[in-house]
Coordinates of C-alpha atoms in Angstrom, one line a residue:
M1 CA 242.3 172.7 -7.0
R2 CA 240.5 176.3 -7.8
F3 CA 241.9 179.6 -9.2
Q4 CA 240.9 182.4 -7.1
L5 CA 241.0 186.0 -8.7
L6 CA 238.5 187.6 -6.3
G7 CA 240.8 188.6 -3.6
P8 CA 244.4 188.0 -3.9
L9 CA 245.7 185.9 -6.7
S10 CA 245.8 182.8 -5.0
I11 CA 245.6 178.7 -5.6
T12 CA 243.2 176.7 -3.4
D13 CA 243.3 173.5 -2.1
G14 CA 240.3 172.5 0.2
P15 CA 241.1 174.0 3.1
D16 CA 244.4 174.8 2.4
T17 CA 245.1 178.3 0.2
V18 CA 248.3 179.6 -1.3
V19 CA 248.7 183.5 -2.0
L20 CA 251.0 183.8 -5.1
Q21 CA 254.0 186.0 -4.3
P22 CA 254.5 189.2 -6.8
S23 CA 256.5 188.2 -9.7
K24 CA 256.7 188.2 -14.2
P25 CA 254.7 184.9 -13.1
T26 CA 251.8 185.7 -11.1
I27 CA 251.1 188.6 -13.7
L28 CA 251.1 186.0 -16.8
L29 CA 249.0 183.8 -14.9
A30 CA 246.4 186.3 -13.3
S31 CA 246.0 188.2 -17.4
L32 CA 245.2 184.6 -18.5
L33 CA 242.9 183.7 -16.0
L34 CA 240.6 187.0 -16.2
H35 CA 240.2 185.9 -20.3
A36 CA 240.1 182.5 -19.7
N37 CA 238.9 180.5 -22.5
T38 CA 240.5 182.6 -25.1
V39 CA 243.8 183.1 -26.7
V40 CA 245.3 185.9 -25.4
S41 CA 247.5 187.4 -27.4
A42 CA 251.8 187.5 -26.4
D43 CA 251.4 191.6 -26.8
Y44 CA 249.3 191.4 -24.5
L45 CA 250.5 189.6 -22.1
Q46 CA 253.7 191.5 -22.6
R47 CA 252.3 194.6 -22.1
T48 CA 250.9 193.8 -18.6
M49 CA 254.0 192.4 -17.7
W50 CA 256.3 195.2 -18.4
G51 CA 254.1 198.4 -19.2
E52 CA 254.2 199.9 -22.3
E53 CA 258.0 200.6 -22.7
Q54 CA 259.4 196.7 -23.0
P55 CA 262.5 195.4 -22.6
A56 CA 264.3 194.2 -26.4
T57 CA 263.8 190.5 -24.5
S58 CA 260.2 190.5 -23.8
R59 CA 259.3 187.4 -26.1
A60 CA 261.7 185.3 -24.8
A61 CA 260.9 186.2 -21.3
L62 CA 257.5 185.7 -21.7
Q63 CA 258.0 182.4 -22.8
T64 CA 260.3 181.4 -19.9
C65 CA 257.4 183.1 -17.9
V66 CA 255.2 180.1 -18.9
L67 CA 258.0 177.6 -18.0
R68 CA 257.9 178.9 -14.7
L69 CA 254.0 178.4 -14.6
R70 CA 253.6 175.3 -15.2
R71 CA 256.4 174.2 -12.7
L72 CA 254.1 175.8 -10.5
F73 CA 251.1 174.1 -11.9
T74 CA 253.0 170.8 -11.5
K75 CA 254.8 171.6 -7.9
H76 CA 250.5 172.5 -6.4
G77 CA 249.2 169.3 -8.8
V78 CA 247.1 171.2 -11.4
T79 CA 246.5 169.6 -13.5
E80 CA 242.7 170.3 -15.3
T81 CA 244.0 173.4 -15.8
P82 CA 246.6 173.5 -19.0
I83 CA 248.4 176.5 -20.0
E84 CA 248.3 175.7 -24.1
A85 CA 250.3 177.4 -27.2
V86 CA 248.2 178.4 -29.5
P87 CA 249.1 180.7 -32.7
G88 CA 248.7 184.2 -31.5
G89 CA 249.3 183.8 -28.0
Y90 CA 248.4 181.1 -25.1
R91 CA 245.3 179.9 -23.9
I92 CA 243.9 178.7 -20.0
T93 CA 240.8 176.1 -19.8
A94 CA 238.6 176.8 -16.6
G95 CA 235.3 176.1 -15.9
P96 CA 233.0 177.6 -12.7
R97 CA 234.7 174.7 -9.9
H98 CA 238.0 176.0 -11.1
L99 CA 238.2 179.4 -11.5
D100 CA 236.0 182.3 -8.4
L101 CA 235.3 184.4 -11.5
I102 CA 233.7 182.1 -13.6
G103 CA 231.6 180.5 -10.9
F104 CA 230.3 183.7 -10.0
R105 CA 229.4 185.2 -13.2
E106 CA 227.7 181.6 -13.5
E107 CA 226.1 182.7 -9.8
I108 CA 224.9 185.6 -11.2
R109 CA 223.7 185.0 -14.7
R110 CA 221.4 182.4 -12.5
A111 CA 220.0 185.2 -9.9
A112 CA 218.5 186.6 -13.4
D113 CA 216.8 183.6 -14.1
I114 CA 215.0 183.4 -10.6
A115 CA 211.7 184.5 -9.6
D116 CA 211.5 184.4 -6.3
P117 CA 213.2 187.6 -4.7
E118 CA 214.2 185.6 -1.5
S119 CA 215.6 182.3 -3.5
E120 CA 217.5 185.4 -5.9
L121 CA 218.9 187.0 -2.8
H122 CA 219.6 183.6 -1.8
V123 CA 222.1 183.2 -4.8
L124 CA 223.4 186.6 -4.9
K125 CA 224.5 186.3 -1.6
G126 CA 226.0 183.2 -1.8
A127 CA 228.3 185.2 -5.6
L128 CA 229.7 187.6 -3.1
S129 CA 230.8 185.6 -0.9
L130 CA 233.6 184.6 -3.5
W131 CA 234.8 188.3 -2.8
E132 CA 238.2 187.6 -0.6
G133 CA 239.8 191.0 -0.7
S134 CA 240.6 194.1 -2.7
V135 CA 241.0 192.4 -6.0
L136 CA 244.9 191.3 -7.8
A137 CA 246.6 192.8 -4.9
N138 CA 248.8 191.0 -4.7
V139 CA 249.8 191.3 -8.9
R140 CA 251.8 194.2 -9.8
S141 CA 250.6 195.1 -13.1
D142 CA 249.5 198.8 -13.5
V143 CA 248.0 197.9 -17.3
L144 CA 246.1 194.9 -15.1
H145 CA 245.1 198.2 -12.8
R146 CA 244.0 200.5 -14.8
D147 CA 242.1 198.1 -17.2
E148 CA 241.1 195.1 -15.5
V149 CA 240.4 195.8 -11.8
P150 CA 237.9 198.6 -12.2
R151 CA 235.6 196.4 -14.1
L152 CA 235.4 193.7 -11.8
V153 CA 235.1 195.4 -9.0
E154 CA 232.1 197.4 -11.2
E155 CA 230.7 193.6 -11.5
R156 CA 230.7 193.3 -7.6
L157 CA 229.1 196.7 -7.0
R158 CA 226.5 196.1 -9.3
T159 CA 225.3 192.7 -8.1
L160 CA 225.8 194.2 -4.3
E161 CA 223.7 197.2 -5.2
R162 CA 221.4 194.4 -6.2
A163 CA 221.3 192.5 -3.2
C164 CA 220.4 195.7 -1.2
D165 CA 217.0 196.3 -3.3
L166 CA 215.6 192.5 -2.4
K167 CA 216.5 193.1 1.1
L168 CA 214.5 196.4 0.2
L169 CA 212.0 195.0 -1.8
L170 CA 211.9 192.3 1.6
G171 CA 211.1 194.7 3.8
R172 CA 214.6 193.9 5.3
C173 CA 216.3 197.5 6.2
G174 CA 217.5 197.0 9.2
E175 CA 219.7 194.1 7.7
A176 CA 220.4 196.3 4.4
L177 CA 221.7 199.2 6.8
V178 CA 224.7 197.1 7.6
E179 CA 226.0 196.5 4.2
L180 CA 225.0 200.0 3.3
W181 CA 226.4 202.1 5.8
S182 CA 230.3 200.3 4.7
A183 CA 229.6 200.1 1.0
S184 CA 228.9 204.0 0.7
R185 CA 231.6 204.8 2.5
A186 CA 233.9 202.9 0.4
H187 CA 231.7 204.0 -2.7
P188 CA 231.1 207.8 -2.0
G189 CA 230.6 208.8 -5.8
H190 CA 228.3 204.9 -6.1
E191 CA 224.4 207.5 -5.3
R192 CA 222.9 204.1 -6.0
F193 CA 224.6 202.9 -2.8
R194 CA 223.5 206.7 -1.2
E195 CA 219.9 206.7 -2.0
Q196 CA 219.6 203.1 -0.9
L197 CA 221.1 204.0 2.3
I198 CA 218.8 207.0 2.7
E199 CA 215.6 205.2 2.3
A200 CA 216.7 202.4 4.5
L201 CA 217.3 205.3 6.9
Y202 CA 213.5 206.1 6.4
R203 CA 212.0 203.5 5.9
T204 CA 213.3 202.5 9.6
G205 CA 212.2 206.0 11.5
R206 CA 215.4 207.7 11.1
Q207 CA 214.3 210.6 9.3
T208 CA 217.1 213.1 10.6
E209 CA 219.5 210.8 10.0
A210 CA 218.2 210.6 6.1
L211 CA 218.0 214.1 5.8
A212 CA 221.8 214.4 7.0
E213 CA 223.3 211.6 4.6
Y214 CA 221.3 213.5 1.3
R215 CA 223.5 217.2 2.9
M216 CA 226.6 214.8 3.2
V217 CA 226.3 212.9 -0.2
K218 CA 225.2 216.4 -1.8
E219 CA 227.9 218.0 -0.5
Y220 CA 230.6 215.6 -1.9
L221 CA 229.5 215.2 -5.2
H222 CA 229.0 219.3 -5.4
D223 CA 232.6 219.7 -3.9
E224 CA 234.3 216.3 -5.9
L225 CA 232.1 216.4 -9.2
G226 CA 230.8 219.7 -9.2
V227 CA 227.0 218.1 -10.1
D228 CA 223.9 218.1 -8.7
P229 CA 222.7 214.9 -7.4
S230 CA 220.5 212.5 -9.8
P231 CA 216.7 213.5 -10.2
A232 CA 216.1 210.2 -8.2
L233 CA 218.0 211.0 -5.2
R234 CA 216.1 214.4 -5.3
R235 CA 213.1 212.8 -5.3
L236 CA 213.7 211.0 -2.3
E237 CA 214.7 214.3 -0.1
M238 CA 211.6 215.8 -0.9
A239 CA 209.5 212.4 0.0
I240 CA 211.2 212.4 3.2
L241 CA 210.3 216.7 3.8
R242 CA 207.4 215.7 3.2
G243 CA 207.2 212.9 5.5
E244 CA 205.3 211.3 2.4
D245 CA 204.9 206.9 3.2
L246 CA 207.6 205.3 0.4
G247 CA 204.9 202.9 0.1
P248 CA 206.5 199.1 -1.0
A249 CA 209.8 198.8 -1.3
D250 CA 209.1 197.4 -5.2
D251 CA 211.0 195.8 -7.7
R252 CA 214.1 198.5 -9.9
H253 CA 215.6 195.9 -11.6
P254 CA 214.7 196.6 -14.9
G255 CA 213.2 193.3 -17.5
G256 CA 213.5 191.2 -14.9
P257 CA 210.8 188.1 -14.3
A258 CA 207.8 188.7 -11.9
Y259 CA 207.6 188.3 -8.4
T260 CA 204.6 187.6 -6.3
T261 CA 204.4 188.6 -2.5
A262 CA 203.0 187.0 0.7
G263 CA 200.3 188.9 0.0
G264 CA 199.7 187.8 -3.5
A265 CA 200.0 190.6 -5.4
E266 CA 202.5 190.0 -8.6
R267 CA 205.1 192.6 -9.0
R268 CA 207.1 192.7 -11.9
H269 CA 211.4 194.7 -11.5
T270 CA 209.8 196.8 -15.0
T271 CA 207.6 198.8 -12.3
A272 CA 209.2 201.5 -10.5
P273 CA 207.8 202.8 -6.8
A274 CA 205.5 205.9 -7.5
A275 CA 207.7 209.5 -6.9
P276 CA 206.6 212.2 -6.0
P277 CA 207.6 215.4 -9.4
A278 CA 210.9 216.5 -9.2
A279 CA 210.8 220.2 -7.3
I280 CA 211.1 222.6 -10.5
V281 CA 211.6 225.3 -8.4
E282 CA 215.6 225.0 -5.5
P283 CA 217.8 227.2 -4.5
V284 CA 220.6 227.7 -6.8
A285 CA 223.3 225.4 -5.8
A286 CA 227.2 226.8 -5.7
V287 CA 229.5 225.3 -8.1
H288 CA 233.0 223.8 -6.8
S289 CA 236.4 224.2 -8.8
F290 CA 234.6 226.5 -11.5
T291 CA 237.4 228.1 -13.9
G292 CA 237.7 229.9 -17.1
R293 CA 235.6 232.0 -18.8
E294 CA 236.6 234.9 -17.4
A295 CA 235.9 237.6 -20.4
E296 CA 232.4 235.9 -20.8
T297 CA 231.9 236.0 -16.4
T298 CA 232.8 239.8 -16.0
A299 CA 230.6 240.8 -19.2
L300 CA 227.5 238.9 -17.6
L301 CA 228.4 240.7 -13.7
E302 CA 228.3 244.1 -15.7
R303 CA 224.3 243.8 -17.0
L304 CA 223.6 242.0 -13.4
T305 CA 225.3 244.4 -11.4
A306 CA 224.3 247.6 -13.6
P307 CA 222.7 250.4 -11.2
G308 CA 219.0 250.6 -11.4
H309 CA 216.2 248.5 -11.0
E310 CA 214.8 247.6 -14.6
S311 CA 215.0 243.9 -14.9
V312 CA 217.9 242.1 -16.6
T313 CA 217.8 239.0 -18.9
L314 CA 220.8 237.4 -20.2
L315 CA 221.1 234.0 -22.7
V316 CA 223.7 231.8 -22.3
S317 CA 223.5 229.1 -25.0
G318 CA 226.1 226.9 -26.6
A319 CA 226.7 222.8 -27.2
P320 CA 225.6 220.2 -24.9
G321 CA 227.8 219.2 -21.9
I322 CA 229.4 223.0 -22.7
G323 CA 229.0 224.7 -19.5
K324 CA 226.1 226.6 -19.8
T325 CA 224.4 225.9 -16.2
A326 CA 227.8 225.6 -14.4
L327 CA 228.4 229.7 -15.6
A328 CA 224.7 230.3 -14.8
R329 CA 224.9 229.2 -11.2
H330 CA 228.8 230.2 -10.5
L331 CA 227.0 234.2 -11.4
A332 CA 224.5 233.6 -9.5
H333 CA 226.4 233.0 -6.7
Q334 CA 228.9 235.8 -7.7
V335 CA 226.1 238.2 -7.5
K336 CA 223.8 237.0 -4.3
D337 CA 223.9 240.3 -2.3
S338 CA 222.7 242.1 -5.1
F339 CA 219.6 239.8 -4.7
P340 CA 218.2 239.5 -1.1
A341 CA 215.3 237.6 -2.7
G342 CA 216.9 234.9 -3.3
L343 CA 219.0 232.5 -5.5
F344 CA 216.7 230.2 -7.8
M345 CA 216.3 227.0 -9.6
V346 CA 214.2 226.8 -12.5
R347 CA 214.8 223.3 -14.1
M348 CA 212.7 223.5 -17.5
V349 CA 213.3 220.5 -18.4
G350 CA 212.1 216.9 -16.5
P351 CA 214.2 214.2 -15.1
D352 CA 213.2 212.0 -18.3
G353 CA 214.2 214.4 -20.9
T354 CA 210.3 215.7 -21.0
P355 CA 210.0 219.6 -21.1
R356 CA 208.3 221.4 -18.1
S357 CA 205.0 223.2 -19.0
P358 CA 205.2 226.8 -18.8
D359 CA 201.9 227.5 -16.8
D360 CA 203.5 224.5 -14.2
A361 CA 207.0 226.4 -13.9
A362 CA 205.2 230.3 -13.7
A363 CA 203.1 228.6 -10.9
E364 CA 206.2 227.3 -8.8
V365 CA 208.0 230.5 -9.3
A366 CA 205.0 232.1 -8.4
A367 CA 204.5 230.3 -5.3
A368 CA 208.5 230.7 -4.4
L369 CA 208.3 234.6 -4.6
R370 CA 205.4 234.9 -2.7
D371 CA 206.7 235.9 0.5
Q372 CA 209.2 238.2 -1.7
V373 CA 209.6 241.9 0.3
R374 CA 208.8 244.6 -2.8
G375 CA 211.5 245.9 -3.6
E376 CA 213.9 243.1 -2.7
R377 CA 215.6 241.6 -6.1
A378 CA 215.7 238.3 -7.4
L379 CA 217.2 236.2 -9.1
L380 CA 215.7 233.0 -11.7
V381 CA 218.3 230.4 -13.1
L382 CA 215.9 229.1 -16.3
D383 CA 218.1 226.1 -16.9
D384 CA 217.8 223.9 -19.9
V385 CA 214.5 226.2 -22.0
V386 CA 213.5 224.0 -24.7
D387 CA 211.8 227.2 -26.6
A388 CA 210.8 230.7 -26.7
D389 CA 207.5 229.2 -26.0
Q390 CA 208.4 227.7 -22.9
V391 CA 209.6 230.9 -21.2
R392 CA 207.8 233.7 -22.6
P393 CA 205.5 233.6 -19.4
L394 CA 208.4 233.6 -17.3
L395 CA 209.2 236.9 -18.4
P396 CA 210.0 240.1 -17.7
A397 CA 211.0 238.9 -14.4
G398 CA 209.4 242.1 -12.4
A399 CA 210.0 245.0 -11.9
D400 CA 213.2 244.9 -10.0
G401 CA 214.4 241.0 -11.0
A402 CA 216.8 239.3 -13.1
V403 CA 216.9 236.3 -15.4
I404 CA 219.2 234.2 -16.6
V405 CA 218.7 231.3 -19.3
T406 CA 220.4 228.7 -20.4
S407 CA 219.4 227.1 -23.7
R408 CA 221.2 224.7 -26.1
R409 CA 219.3 226.9 -28.8
G410 CA 219.8 230.3 -29.8
L411 CA 216.5 231.2 -29.0
A412 CA 216.6 234.3 -31.1
G413 CA 212.7 234.6 -31.5
L414 CA 212.8 235.0 -27.7
V415 CA 215.2 237.8 -27.8
A416 CA 213.6 239.9 -30.5
T417 CA 210.3 240.0 -28.3
H418 CA 212.0 240.4 -25.2
G419 CA 215.6 241.7 -25.7
G420 CA 218.0 240.7 -23.6
W421 CA 221.6 240.4 -23.4
V422 CA 223.5 237.0 -25.6
L423 CA 226.0 235.1 -24.7
R424 CA 227.6 231.5 -27.3
L425 CA 229.6 228.7 -25.1
G426 CA 232.5 227.8 -26.9
T427 CA 234.8 225.4 -25.4
F428 CA 237.5 226.4 -23.8
T429 CA 240.8 227.5 -24.2
E430 CA 244.4 225.9 -24.0
E431 CA 244.3 227.8 -20.4
E432 CA 241.3 227.3 -18.8
S433 CA 241.3 223.6 -19.6
Y434 CA 244.7 223.3 -18.0
A435 CA 243.2 225.6 -15.2
L436 CA 241.0 222.9 -14.7
L437 CA 243.0 220.1 -14.3
V438 CA 245.0 221.9 -12.3
A439 CA 241.8 222.8 -9.8
V440 CA 240.3 219.6 -9.8
L441 CA 243.6 217.5 -9.9
G442 CA 246.0 220.1 -8.0
A443 CA 248.5 221.9 -8.8
E444 CA 251.5 219.3 -7.9
R445 CA 249.8 216.2 -9.5
V446 CA 248.9 218.6 -13.0
E447 CA 252.5 220.7 -12.7
A448 CA 254.9 217.2 -12.5
E449 CA 253.5 216.3 -15.8
P450 CA 252.6 219.1 -18.2
E451 CA 252.8 218.4 -21.3
E452 CA 251.1 215.3 -20.6
A453 CA 247.8 217.8 -19.2
R454 CA 247.6 219.5 -22.4
R455 CA 247.3 216.6 -24.2
L456 CA 244.8 214.8 -21.5
A457 CA 242.9 218.4 -22.6
E458 CA 243.2 218.2 -26.2
A459 CA 242.3 214.7 -25.9
C460 CA 238.9 216.1 -24.5
G461 CA 239.0 218.2 -27.2
H462 CA 239.0 221.1 -24.4
H463 CA 235.4 219.9 -23.8
P464 CA 233.9 221.5 -20.5
L465 CA 232.5 218.2 -19.4
A466 CA 234.8 216.0 -21.1
L467 CA 237.4 217.6 -18.7
R468 CA 235.1 216.8 -15.8
I469 CA 234.4 213.2 -16.8
M470 CA 238.1 212.8 -17.0
S471 CA 239.3 215.0 -13.6
A472 CA 236.9 213.1 -11.8
R473 CA 238.2 209.7 -13.3
L474 CA 242.0 210.3 -12.2
L475 CA 241.3 211.5 -9.0
T476 CA 239.5 208.5 -7.5
R477 CA 242.7 206.9 -8.9
P478 CA 246.1 208.6 -7.5
A479 CA 248.6 206.4 -8.9
L480 CA 247.4 206.6 -12.2
R481 CA 249.9 208.7 -14.7
L482 CA 248.5 211.4 -16.7
A483 CA 250.1 210.2 -19.3
D484 CA 248.9 207.0 -19.4
S485 CA 245.0 208.3 -19.2
V486 CA 246.4 209.8 -22.5
S487 CA 246.7 206.9 -24.6
W488 CA 244.0 205.3 -22.8
L489 CA 242.1 208.0 -23.4
A490 CA 242.6 207.9 -27.4
E491 CA 241.6 204.5 -28.1
D492 CA 238.1 205.2 -27.4
P493 CA 237.3 208.5 -26.1
L494 CA 233.4 208.3 -26.5
A495 CA 233.2 205.0 -24.3
R496 CA 235.6 205.7 -21.7
L497 CA 234.5 209.3 -21.1
S498 CA 232.0 207.9 -18.6
L499 CA 231.0 207.5 -14.7
A500 CA 230.7 203.9 -14.2
D501 CA 228.6 204.7 -10.7
S502 CA 227.0 207.8 -12.6
P503 CA 226.3 206.5 -16.0
E504 CA 224.2 210.0 -16.7
L505 CA 227.7 211.5 -16.8
S506 CA 228.7 209.9 -20.0
V507 CA 229.8 212.1 -23.3
H508 CA 227.9 209.6 -25.5
G509 CA 224.8 209.5 -22.7
V510 CA 224.7 213.8 -22.9
L511 CA 224.7 213.8 -27.2
G512 CA 222.2 210.7 -27.8
G513 CA 220.3 212.7 -25.1
A514 CA 220.2 216.5 -27.2
L515 CA 219.8 214.1 -30.4
D516 CA 216.6 212.4 -28.9
R517 CA 214.8 216.2 -28.6
L518 CA 215.3 217.1 -32.0
D519 CA 213.3 216.3 -35.0
P520 CA 214.5 212.5 -36.6
R521 CA 215.1 214.0 -39.8
L522 CA 217.9 216.4 -38.1
V523 CA 219.6 214.0 -36.6
E524 CA 220.1 212.0 -39.5
A525 CA 221.1 215.1 -41.6
F526 CA 223.6 215.9 -38.7
L527 CA 224.5 211.6 -38.3
K528 CA 225.6 212.7 -42.3
V529 CA 227.5 215.1 -42.3
A530 CA 229.2 214.9 -38.8
A531 CA 230.3 211.4 -39.7
Q532 CA 230.8 212.5 -43.8
I533 CA 232.4 216.0 -43.9
P534 CA 236.1 217.2 -42.8
D535 CA 235.8 219.5 -39.8
H536 CA 235.2 222.4 -41.6
F537 CA 232.3 222.3 -43.9
T538 CA 230.7 225.0 -45.9
A539 CA 226.7 225.4 -47.1
E540 CA 227.8 224.0 -50.3
D541 CA 229.4 220.9 -49.2
G542 CA 226.5 220.2 -47.4
V543 CA 224.2 220.2 -50.1
R544 CA 225.6 218.0 -51.5
V545 CA 226.0 215.7 -49.2
L546 CA 222.5 216.6 -47.8
G547 CA 221.4 215.8 -51.0
M548 CA 219.2 218.9 -50.9
S549 CA 218.0 221.7 -52.1
P550 CA 220.4 224.5 -51.4
V551 CA 217.1 226.5 -49.2
E552 CA 216.4 223.4 -47.6
A553 CA 220.4 222.4 -46.9
D554 CA 220.6 225.8 -45.2
D555 CA 217.8 225.5 -43.2
V556 CA 218.7 222.0 -41.9
L557 CA 222.5 223.3 -41.0
D558 CA 221.3 226.4 -39.2
R559 CA 218.6 224.7 -37.2
L560 CA 221.6 222.4 -36.3
A561 CA 223.3 225.6 -35.5
D562 CA 220.6 226.6 -33.3
A563 CA 220.5 223.2 -31.3
G564 CA 224.0 223.3 -30.7
L565 CA 225.4 220.7 -32.8
L566 CA 227.4 222.7 -35.7
E567 CA 229.4 225.4 -34.5
E568 CA 229.7 228.6 -36.6
G569 CA 228.3 229.1 -39.7
P570 CA 227.5 231.3 -42.7
P571 CA 229.1 233.7 -43.7
G572 CA 231.9 231.7 -42.5
P573 CA 232.8 228.0 -42.8
Y574 CA 230.8 225.0 -40.2
R575 CA 233.1 223.2 -37.6
V576 CA 231.6 220.2 -35.8
H577 CA 233.6 219.1 -32.6
E578 CA 235.8 216.6 -32.4
L579 CA 233.9 214.5 -29.8
L580 CA 230.2 215.0 -31.9
R581 CA 232.5 213.8 -34.9
V582 CA 233.6 210.8 -33.4
Y583 CA 229.9 210.1 -32.3
A584 CA 227.8 210.2 -35.5
R585 CA 230.5 207.8 -36.5
R586 CA 229.8 205.1 -34.6
T587 CA 226.0 205.7 -34.2
A588 CA 225.6 206.5 -38.4
P589 CA 225.8 203.2 -39.6
F590 CA 223.2 202.3 -37.1
R591 CA 220.4 204.5 -38.7
S592 CA 220.4 204.2 -42.5
R593 CA 216.9 206.2 -43.4
P594 CA 217.1 208.6 -46.1
I595 CA 216.5 211.9 -45.4
Q596 CA 213.2 213.9 -45.9
K597 CA 212.8 217.0 -45.8
V598 CA 212.4 218.7 -42.6

């Protein structure tokens, strides 16, 4: 006798399968099986069965459902997986022979220990064969479909992704194509499937289709999420455009054992295939559903389109994820008719966070502008500039050009030596946040729950990146109410402001990446200040918490404000955004070094 969770909830006995009818006992059984071999609290079981608003009789009704399940087990001869009443709740005991989910996970663990790609692929295929349709399709529980089903689906997608990697490694590109076509269409936001599909097409001699697929995913990401393709996808596109030999399809699974190929060469999971460097200069992509920043846009447009042909430099600075690049791209397309020589995005930081060499950037810019007609203006967007020295060789933009610089830092030294106009971006206003939700989710959905939409924006701290991530999650879950998402987000905002199929798109990842660029001593100071001081604080509060002299503390706080991690500052109070505060409180306990002089 076996329970099947990886599809409609059912009970199988040899060749016979009984698919359970939608009911409260079916929800109860699914909740217990999802947490098999652990105690599941009665409160959680009631919530999965009746939602957040439970009837007064829910506790007694739960006990009745347990009795009905036990009768069902007796009817179908289920004896090896009893439901036990234990202190605090209930528990069902099951092993891999009795529950497909446990069997699936055991096979995945077994595959990870196999040192032969052919054998690992065979085990993974067996694990994937346990999936038999839409997960819990007959279980009508909003809580389970919101909190549990996405996690299960993600486990399957990661396994399928690994299996396709192995097929590419083994040279079975045609076989991989069959699964990748359906997987990429079913999960269009899962970039790794699209990357694998493009690679498989190119390796089977279908270069035109590979490039068409790249254009399709790029358009989808722009239109639906307002983001660019990942660095890996962009590198792959450049390799295809150049007609490069990708070499062997190496193994991309980190930390696994070594493989020995048929030719006797050893490969390891830790080694990725050599890839061409990501392009530094490329056309400026448009921004999908850009909203807000009306006053800032108007002010910057006036400077970009002012009469005369003198060079123009604009600096847009602000905290990580605040929308600097989106604003710069939006501005560029607003004024494209004034710059017939072209709009060029110059990425000043590599995919791994390493700053670009000023000389390399200058050489690529010169190559991009070599066909510029005299008298025609070009617009450069120097994106994510690390410091003033990195960008000085690229200024001025010529007698008839313009430059928009985006940076987390204030770059006061650059302004002092080269002039320009400075805009420091903050979080959205309440109206801008609401407008973004309307633009992405549609007026009908947002205006059906206007107060919940405003609460959701507040829970995101009116932070543009957080709002984009939450909007994308809601867009892929059209039946989810905004009210449910507010309470769900409030439980753990840092963990839940992320996208499963795009790990780089997470508030935690962006904030962590920003700290990685700082001197470790500044990081320690920030974590200490943000975790221990209230929302608004003065320089004197900083002196007390940091244990430094006023001069030293002023210098540290000024550097943190310049890096976009503190807002405002002297002569007024400093402020830490709530998402940064949550990040600091979670991270600070793991970093206990005493702060040294910076």
